[in-house]
Coordinates of N, CA and C in Angstrom, one line a residue:
X25 N -4.5 10.2 -19.2 CA -3.7 9.6 -20.2 C -2.6 8.7 -19.7
X26 N -2.2 7.7 -20.5 CA -1.3 6.7 -20.0 C 0.1 7.2 -19.6
X27 N 0.5 8.4 -20.1 CA 1.8 8.9 -19.8 C 1.8 10.2 -19.1
X28 N 0.6 10.5 -18.5 CA 0.4 11.8 -17.8 C 1.2 11.8 -16.5
X29 N 1.5 13.1 -16.1 CA 2.1 13.3 -14.8 C 1.2 14.1 -13.9
X30 N 1.5 14.1 -12.6 CA 0.7 14.9 -11.7 C -0.4 14.1 -11.0
X31 N -0.9 14.7 -9.9 CA -2.0 14.1 -9.1 C -3.3 14.1 -9.9
X32 N -4.0 13.0 -9.9 CA -5.3 12.9 -10.6 C -6.4 13.5 -9.7
X33 N -6.5 13.1 -8.4 CA -7.5 13.5 -7.5 C -6.9 13.9 -6.2
X34 N -7.3 15.0 -5.7 CA -6.9 15.5 -4.3 C -8.2 15.3 -3.5
X35 N -8.1 14.5 -2.5 CA -9.3 14.3 -1.6 C -9.5 15.4 -0.7
X36 N -10.8 15.7 -0.4 CA -11.2 16.7 0.5 C -11.8 16.1 1.8
X37 N -12.0 16.9 2.8 CA -12.6 16.4 4.0 C -14.0 15.8 3.8
X38 N -14.3 14.7 4.3 CA -15.6 14.0 4.2 C -16.0 13.7 2.8
X39 N -15.0 13.5 1.9 CA -15.4 13.1 0.5 C -15.2 11.6 0.4
X40 N -15.9 11.1 -0.6 CA -15.7 9.7 -1.0 C -15.7 9.6 -2.5
X41 N -14.7 8.8 -3.0 CA -14.6 8.6 -4.4 C -14.8 7.1 -4.6
X42 N -15.7 6.7 -5.6 CA -15.9 5.3 -5.8 C -16.3 4.9 -7.2
X43 N -16.1 3.6 -7.5 CA -16.4 3.0 -8.8 C -15.7 3.6 -10.0
X44 N -14.4 3.9 -9.9 CA -13.7 4.4 -11.0 C -12.4 3.6 -11.2
X45 N -11.8 3.7 -12.3 CA -10.4 3.3 -12.6 C -9.6 4.5 -12.8
X46 N -8.4 4.5 -12.3 CA -7.5 5.6 -12.4 C -6.1 5.2 -12.9
X47 N -5.5 5.9 -13.8 CA -4.1 5.6 -14.2 C -3.1 6.3 -13.3
X48 N -2.2 5.5 -12.8 CA -1.2 6.1 -11.8 C -0.2 6.9 -12.6
X49 N 0.1 8.1 -12.1 CA 1.0 9.0 -12.9 C 2.4 8.4 -12.9
X50 N 3.2 8.9 -13.9 CA 4.5 8.4 -14.1 C 5.6 9.0 -13.2
X51 N 5.2 10.1 -12.5 CA 6.1 10.8 -11.6 C 5.8 10.3 -10.2
X52 N 6.6 10.8 -9.2 CA 6.5 10.3 -7.8 C 5.4 10.8 -6.9
X53 N 4.3 11.1 -7.5 CA 3.1 11.5 -6.8 C 2.1 10.4 -6.8
X54 N 1.0 10.6 -6.0 CA -0.1 9.6 -6.0 C -1.2 10.0 -7.0
X55 N -1.8 9.0 -7.6 CA -2.9 9.3 -8.5 C -4.0 9.9 -7.6
X56 N -4.2 9.4 -6.4 CA -5.2 9.9 -5.5 C -4.4 10.3 -4.2
X57 N -4.5 11.6 -3.8 CA -3.7 12.0 -2.7 C -4.7 12.6 -1.6
X58 N -4.3 12.2 -0.3 CA -5.1 12.7 0.8 C -4.1 13.5 1.7
X59 N -4.4 14.7 1.9 CA -3.6 15.6 2.8 C -4.5 16.6 3.5
X60 N -5.5 16.0 4.2 CA -6.6 16.8 4.8 C -6.4 17.2 6.2
X61 N -5.3 16.8 6.8 CA -4.9 17.3 8.2 C -5.8 16.7 9.3
X62 N -5.1 16.7 10.5 CA -5.8 16.4 11.7 C -6.5 15.0 11.7
X63 N -7.7 15.0 12.3 CA -8.5 13.7 12.4 C -9.5 13.7 11.3
X64 N -9.4 14.5 10.3 CA -10.4 14.5 9.2 C -10.3 13.2 8.4
X65 N -11.4 12.8 7.8 CA -11.5 11.5 7.1 C -12.0 11.7 5.7
X66 N -11.5 10.9 4.8 CA -12.1 10.8 3.4 C -12.0 9.3 3.0
X67 N -12.6 8.9 1.9 CA -12.7 7.5 1.6 C -12.7 7.2 0.1
X68 N -12.2 6.0 -0.2 CA -12.3 5.5 -1.6 C -12.8 4.1 -1.6
X69 N -13.7 3.8 -2.6 CA -14.3 2.5 -2.6 C -14.3 1.9 -4.1
X70 N -14.1 0.6 -4.2 CA -14.3 0.0 -5.5 C -13.5 0.7 -6.6
X71 N -12.2 0.8 -6.3 CA -11.2 1.5 -7.2 C -10.3 0.5 -7.9
X72 N -9.9 0.8 -9.1 CA -9.0 0.1 -9.8 C -7.9 1.0 -10.3
X73 N -6.6 0.6 -10.1 CA -5.5 1.4 -10.5 C -4.7 0.7 -11.6
X74 N -4.4 1.5 -12.6 CA -3.7 1.0 -13.8 C -2.3 1.7 -13.8
X75 N -1.2 1.0 -13.9 CA 0.1 1.5 -14.0 C 0.5 2.0 -15.3
X76 N 1.1 3.2 -15.4 CA 1.5 3.7 -16.7 C 3.0 3.7 -16.9
X77 N 3.7 3.1 -15.9 CA 5.2 3.1 -15.9 C 5.7 4.2 -15.0
X78 N 6.9 4.2 -14.6 CA 7.5 5.2 -13.8 C 7.4 4.9 -12.3
X79 N 7.3 6.0 -11.5 CA 7.4 5.9 -10.0 C 6.2 6.4 -9.3
X80 N 5.1 6.4 -9.9 CA 3.9 6.9 -9.3 C 3.3 5.9 -8.3
X81 N 2.4 6.5 -7.4 CA 1.7 5.7 -6.4 C 0.2 5.7 -6.7
X82 N -0.5 4.7 -6.4 CA -2.0 4.7 -6.6 C -2.6 5.6 -5.6
X83 N -2.3 5.4 -4.3 CA -2.8 6.3 -3.3 C -1.6 6.8 -2.4
X84 N -1.6 8.0 -2.1 CA -0.6 8.6 -1.2 C -1.3 9.4 -0.1
X85 N -1.1 9.0 1.1 CA -1.7 9.7 2.3 C -0.6 10.4 3.0
X86 N -0.7 11.7 3.2 CA 0.3 12.5 3.9 C -0.2 13.1 5.2
X87 N -1.5 13.2 5.4 CA -2.2 13.6 6.6 C -3.6 13.3 6.6
X88 N -4.3 13.3 7.7 CA -5.7 12.9 7.8 C -5.8 11.4 7.8
X89 N -7.0 11.0 7.5 CA -7.3 9.5 7.4 C -8.1 9.2 6.2
X90 N -7.5 8.2 5.4 CA -8.2 7.7 4.2 C -8.6 6.3 4.5
X91 N -9.9 6.0 4.2 CA -10.4 4.6 4.4 C -10.7 4.1 3.0
X92 N -10.1 2.9 2.7 CA -10.3 2.3 1.4 C -11.0 1.0 1.5
X93 N -11.8 0.7 0.5 CA -12.5 -0.6 0.5 C -12.5 -1.1 -0.9
X94 N -12.2 -2.4 -1.1 CA -12.2 -3.1 -2.4 C -11.3 -2.3 -3.4
X95 N -10.0 -2.4 -3.2 CA -9.1 -1.7 -4.0 C -8.3 -2.7 -4.8
X96 N -8.2 -2.5 -6.1 CA -7.6 -3.5 -7.0 C -6.5 -2.9 -7.9
X97 N -5.4 -3.5 -8.1 CA -4.4 -3.0 -9.0 C -4.6 -3.8 -10.3
X98 N -4.7 -3.0 -11.4 CA -4.8 -3.7 -12.7 C -3.4 -3.9 -13.3
X99 N -3.3 -4.0 -14.6 CA -2.0 -4.2 -15.2 C -1.2 -3.0 -15.2
X100 N 0.1 -3.1 -15.6 CA 0.9 -2.0 -15.8 C 2.0 -1.8 -14.7
X101 N 2.8 -0.8 -14.8 CA 4.0 -0.6 -13.9 C 3.7 0.7 -13.1
X102 N 4.1 0.6 -11.8 CA 4.0 1.8 -10.9 C 5.0 1.5 -9.7
X103 N 5.3 2.5 -8.9 CA 6.1 2.2 -7.8 C 5.4 1.4 -6.7
X104 N 4.2 1.9 -6.3 CA 3.4 1.2 -5.3 C 1.9 1.5 -5.5
X105 N 1.1 0.6 -5.0 CA -0.3 0.8 -5.1 C -0.8 1.7 -4.0
X106 N -0.2 1.5 -2.8 CA -0.6 2.3 -1.6 C 0.6 2.8 -0.9
X107 N 0.6 4.1 -0.4 CA 1.6 4.6 0.5 C 1.1 5.5 1.5
X108 N 1.5 5.3 2.8 CA 1.2 6.3 3.8 C 2.5 6.9 4.3
X109 N 2.5 8.3 4.2 CA 3.7 9.0 4.6 C 3.3 10.1 5.6
X110 N 2.3 9.8 6.5 CA 1.7 10.6 7.5 C 0.3 10.4 7.6
X111 N -0.3 10.6 8.7 CA -1.8 10.3 8.8 C -2.0 8.8 8.9
X112 N -3.2 8.4 8.5 CA -3.6 7.0 8.5 C -4.2 6.5 7.2
X113 N -3.8 5.4 6.7 CA -4.4 4.7 5.6 C -4.9 3.4 6.1
X114 N -6.2 3.3 6.1 CA -6.9 2.1 6.6 C -7.6 1.5 5.4
X115 N -7.3 0.2 5.0 CA -7.9 -0.3 3.8 C -8.3 -1.8 4.0
X116 N -9.3 -2.2 3.4 CA -9.8 -3.6 3.4 C -10.1 -4.1 2.0
X117 N -9.8 -5.4 1.8 CA -10.0 -6.1 0.6 C -9.1 -5.4 -0.6
X118 N -7.8 -5.5 -0.4 CA -6.9 -5.0 -1.4 C -6.4 -6.2 -2.2
X119 N -6.4 -6.1 -3.6 CA -6.0 -7.3 -4.4 C -5.1 -6.8 -5.5
X120 N -3.9 -7.5 -5.6 CA -2.9 -7.2 -6.6 C -2.7 -8.6 -7.3
X121 N -3.3 -8.8 -8.5 CA -3.2 -10.0 -9.2 C -2.0 -10.0 -10.1
X122 N -1.7 -11.2 -10.7 CA -0.6 -11.2 -11.7 C -0.9 -10.2 -12.8
X123 N 0.2 -9.6 -13.4 CA 0.1 -8.6 -14.4 C 0.5 -7.2 -14.0
X124 N 0.5 -7.0 -12.6 CA 0.9 -5.7 -12.1 C 2.4 -5.8 -11.7
X125 N 3.2 -4.8 -12.2 CA 4.6 -4.7 -11.8 C 4.8 -3.5 -10.9
X126 N 5.1 -3.9 -9.6 CA 5.2 -2.8 -8.6 C 6.5 -3.1 -7.8
X127 N 7.1 -2.0 -7.3 CA 8.2 -2.1 -6.3 C 7.6 -2.6 -5.0
X128 N 6.4 -2.2 -4.6 CA 5.7 -2.6 -3.4 C 4.2 -2.5 -3.6
X129 N 3.5 -3.5 -2.9 CA 2.1 -3.4 -2.9 C 1.7 -2.2 -2.0
X130 N 2.3 -2.1 -0.8 CA 2.0 -1.0 0.1 C 3.3 -0.6 0.8
X131 N 3.4 0.8 1.1 CA 4.6 1.3 1.8 C 4.1 2.1 3.0
X132 N 4.8 1.9 4.1 CA 4.5 2.7 5.3 C 5.8 3.5 5.5
X133 N 5.9 4.8 5.1 CA 7.1 5.5 5.3 C 7.0 6.5 6.4
X134 N 5.8 6.7 7.0 CA 5.5 7.4 8.2 C 4.0 7.3 8.5
X135 N 3.5 7.6 9.6 CA 2.1 7.4 9.9 C 1.7 6.0 10.2
X136 N 0.5 5.6 9.8 CA 0.0 4.3 10.2 C -0.7 3.7 9.0
X137 N -0.3 2.5 8.6 CA -1.0 1.6 7.6 C -1.7 0.5 8.3
X138 N -3.0 0.4 8.0 CA -3.9 -0.6 8.6 C -4.4 -1.4 7.4
X139 N -4.1 -2.6 7.2 CA -4.5 -3.4 6.0 C -5.2 -4.7 6.5
X140 N -6.4 -4.9 6.0 CA -7.2 -6.1 6.3 C -7.5 -6.8 5.0
X141 N -7.2 -8.1 4.9 CA -7.5 -8.9 3.7 C -6.7 -8.3 2.5
X142 N -5.4 -8.3 2.7 CA -4.4 -7.8 1.7 C -3.9 -9.0 0.9
X143 N -4.2 -9.0 -0.4 CA -3.9 -10.2 -1.2 C -3.0 -9.8 -2.4
X144 N -1.8 -10.4 -2.5 CA -0.9 -10.2 -3.6 C -0.5 -11.5 -4.2
X145 N -0.7 -11.7 -5.5 CA -0.4 -13.0 -6.1 C 0.4 -12.8 -7.3
X146 N 1.2 -11.7 -7.4 CA 2.0 -11.4 -8.6 C 3.5 -11.6 -8.4
X147 N 4.1 -12.3 -9.3 CA 5.6 -12.5 -9.2 C 6.3 -11.3 -9.7
X148 N 5.6 -10.3 -10.2 CA 6.2 -9.0 -10.6 C 6.1 -7.9 -9.6
X149 N 5.7 -8.3 -8.4 CA 5.7 -7.3 -7.3 C 6.9 -7.7 -6.4
X150 N 7.8 -6.7 -6.3 CA 9.1 -7.0 -5.6 C 8.9 -7.2 -4.1
X151 N 8.0 -6.4 -3.4 CA 7.8 -6.6 -2.0 C 6.3 -6.3 -1.7
X152 N 5.7 -7.2 -0.9 CA 4.3 -7.0 -0.6 C 4.1 -5.7 0.2
X153 N 4.8 -5.6 1.4 CA 4.7 -4.4 2.3 C 6.1 -4.0 2.7
X154 N 6.4 -2.7 2.5 CA 7.6 -2.2 3.0 C 7.3 -1.2 4.1
X155 N 8.0 -1.4 5.2 CA 7.9 -0.4 6.4 C 9.2 0.2 6.7
X156 N 9.3 1.5 6.5 CA 10.5 2.3 6.8 C 10.4 3.2 8.0
X157 N 9.2 3.5 8.4 CA 8.9 4.3 9.6 C 7.4 4.2 9.9
X158 N 7.0 4.6 11.1 CA 5.6 4.5 11.4 C 5.2 3.1 11.9
X159 N 3.9 2.8 11.7 CA 3.3 1.6 12.2 C 2.5 0.9 11.0
X160 N 2.8 -0.4 10.8 CA 2.0 -1.1 9.9 C 1.3 -2.3 10.6
X161 N 0.0 -2.3 10.6 CA -0.8 -3.3 11.2 C -1.5 -4.1 10.0
X162 N -1.1 -5.4 9.9 CA -1.5 -6.2 8.7 C -2.3 -7.4 9.3
X163 N -3.5 -7.5 8.9 CA -4.4 -8.5 9.3 C -4.9 -9.4 8.1
X164 N -4.8 -10.7 8.3 CA -5.2 -11.6 7.2 C -4.5 -11.3 5.9
X165 N -3.2 -11.4 5.9 CA -2.4 -11.3 4.7 C -2.5 -12.5 3.8
X166 N -2.4 -12.4 2.6 CA -2.2 -13.5 1.6 C -1.2 -13.0 0.6
X167 N 0.1 -13.2 0.9 CA 1.1 -12.8 0.0 C 1.8 -14.0 -0.5
X168 N 1.7 -14.2 -1.8 CA 2.4 -15.3 -2.5 C 2.9 -14.9 -3.8
X169 N 4.0 -15.5 -4.3 CA 4.6 -15.3 -5.5 C 5.4 -14.0 -5.6
X170 N 5.1 -13.0 -4.8 CA 6.0 -11.8 -4.8 C 7.4 -12.1 -4.3
X171 N 8.4 -11.4 -4.7 CA 9.7 -11.7 -4.3 C 9.9 -11.7 -2.8
X172 N 9.5 -10.6 -2.1 CA 9.6 -10.5 -0.6 C 8.2 -10.3 -0.1
X173 N 7.9 -10.9 1.1 CA 6.6 -10.7 1.7 C 6.5 -9.3 2.4
X174 N 7.2 -9.2 3.5 CA 7.3 -8.0 4.3 C 8.8 -7.6 4.4
X175 N 9.1 -6.3 4.2 CA 10.4 -5.8 4.3 C 10.5 -4.7 5.3
X176 N 11.3 -4.8 6.3 CA 11.5 -3.8 7.3 C 12.8 -3.1 6.9
X177 N 12.8 -1.8 6.6 CA 13.9 -1.1 6.1 C 14.2 0.2 6.9
X178 N 13.8 0.2 8.2 CA 14.0 1.4 9.0 C 14.0 1.0 10.5
X179 N 14.7 1.7 11.3 CA 14.7 1.5 12.8 C 13.4 2.2 13.3
X180 N 13.0 1.9 14.5 CA 11.9 2.5 15.2 C 10.6 2.2 14.4
X181 N 10.5 1.1 13.7 CA 9.3 0.7 13.0 C 8.5 -0.3 13.7
X182 N 7.2 -0.2 13.7 CA 6.3 -1.2 14.3 C 5.6 -1.9 13.2
X183 N 5.8 -3.2 13.1 CA 5.1 -4.1 12.2 C 4.4 -5.2 12.9
X184 N 3.1 -5.2 12.8 CA 2.3 -6.2 13.5 C 1.5 -7.0 12.4
X185 N 1.7 -8.3 12.2 CA 1.0 -9.1 11.2 C 0.2 -10.2 12.0
X186 N -1.1 -10.3 11.7 CA -1.9 -11.2 12.4 C -2.7 -12.0 11.3
X187 N -2.5 -13.3 11.4 CA -3.3 -14.2 10.5 C -2.8 -14.2 9.1
X188 N -3.3 -15.1 8.3 CA -3.0 -15.1 6.9 C -1.8 -16.0 6.6
X189 N -1.3 -15.8 5.4 CA -0.2 -16.7 4.9 C 0.8 -15.9 4.0
X190 N 2.1 -16.1 4.2 CA 3.1 -15.5 3.3 C 3.9 -16.6 2.7
X191 N 3.9 -16.6 1.4 CA 4.7 -17.6 0.6 C 5.5 -16.8 -0.5
X192 N 6.4 -16.0 0.0 CA 7.2 -15.2 -1.0 C 8.2 -16.1 -1.7
X193 N 8.6 -15.7 -2.9 CA 9.6 -16.5 -3.6 C 11.0 -16.4 -3.0
X194 N 11.4 -15.3 -2.4 CA 12.7 -15.2 -1.8 C 12.7 -15.1 -0.3
X195 N 12.1 -14.1 0.3 CA 12.0 -13.9 1.7 C 10.6 -13.6 2.1
X196 N 10.1 -14.4 3.1 CA 8.8 -14.0 3.7 C 8.9 -12.7 4.5
X197 N 10.0 -12.6 5.3 CA 10.3 -11.4 6.1 C 11.8 -11.1 5.8
X198 N 12.0 -9.8 5.3 CA 13.3 -9.4 5.0 C 13.6 -8.1 5.9
X199 N 14.6 -8.2 6.8 CA 15.0 -7.1 7.6 C 16.3 -6.6 7.1
X200 N 16.4 -5.4 6.6 CA 17.6 -4.8 6.1 C 18.8 -5.0 7.1
X201 N 19.9 -5.6 6.6 CA 21.0 -6.0 7.5 C 21.7 -4.8 8.3
X202 N 21.6 -3.6 7.8 CA 22.3 -2.5 8.5 C 21.5 -2.0 9.7
X203 N 20.3 -2.5 9.9 CA 19.4 -1.9 11.0 C 19.9 -2.4 12.4
X204 N 19.6 -1.5 13.4 CA 20.0 -1.9 14.8 C 18.8 -2.4 15.5
X205 N 17.6 -2.1 15.0 CA 16.4 -2.6 15.7 C 15.9 -1.7 16.8
X206 N 16.7 -0.6 17.1 CA 16.4 0.2 18.2 C 15.1 0.9 18.0
X207 N 14.2 0.8 19.0 CA 12.9 1.4 19.0 C 11.9 0.7 18.1
X208 N 12.2 -0.4 17.5 CA 11.3 -1.1 16.6 C 10.6 -2.3 17.3
X209 N 9.5 -2.7 16.7 CA 8.7 -3.8 17.2 C 8.2 -4.6 16.1
X210 N 8.5 -5.9 16.1 CA 8.0 -6.8 15.0 C 7.3 -7.9 15.7
X211 N 6.0 -8.0 15.4 CA 5.1 -9.0 16.1 C 4.4 -9.8 15.0

């Protein structure tokens, strides 16, 4: 339902979810959550996320490895489409078109975010990628019209961006002014 709360799908080891649309919950959980531990893997393919308002995430990875392919944000409001807070989130062909209102396309708050062919063209996305901890490896970005392209908001963060183009409306790269940069790498 459009105003429902709580996780919609909890991924299991070696599972794959594909070809569905899912409404992002209004509370601070993920519509799809991966917490499978260790080096275990699960996957999502050809998914569409619809925002229902509030602070939900499309995908939230806290442990294990989730591999995503062909992920699309539909209309509506949510906190973020993708968030890794432990483990690994590796995704390819991510698209956020106009009509989606998000605080961030992707967040790396711990663990490792690997994004290939990440495309955001919505002026109602505040920041394309936010990195507060962990490692974000971004290959072939196409970030335009969003307010900020990449935002670094924590020390000891590694952000590596290779290829692509960033044409944000305010900042292509925004590093929070209170940071010391100790332990961080920006490439």
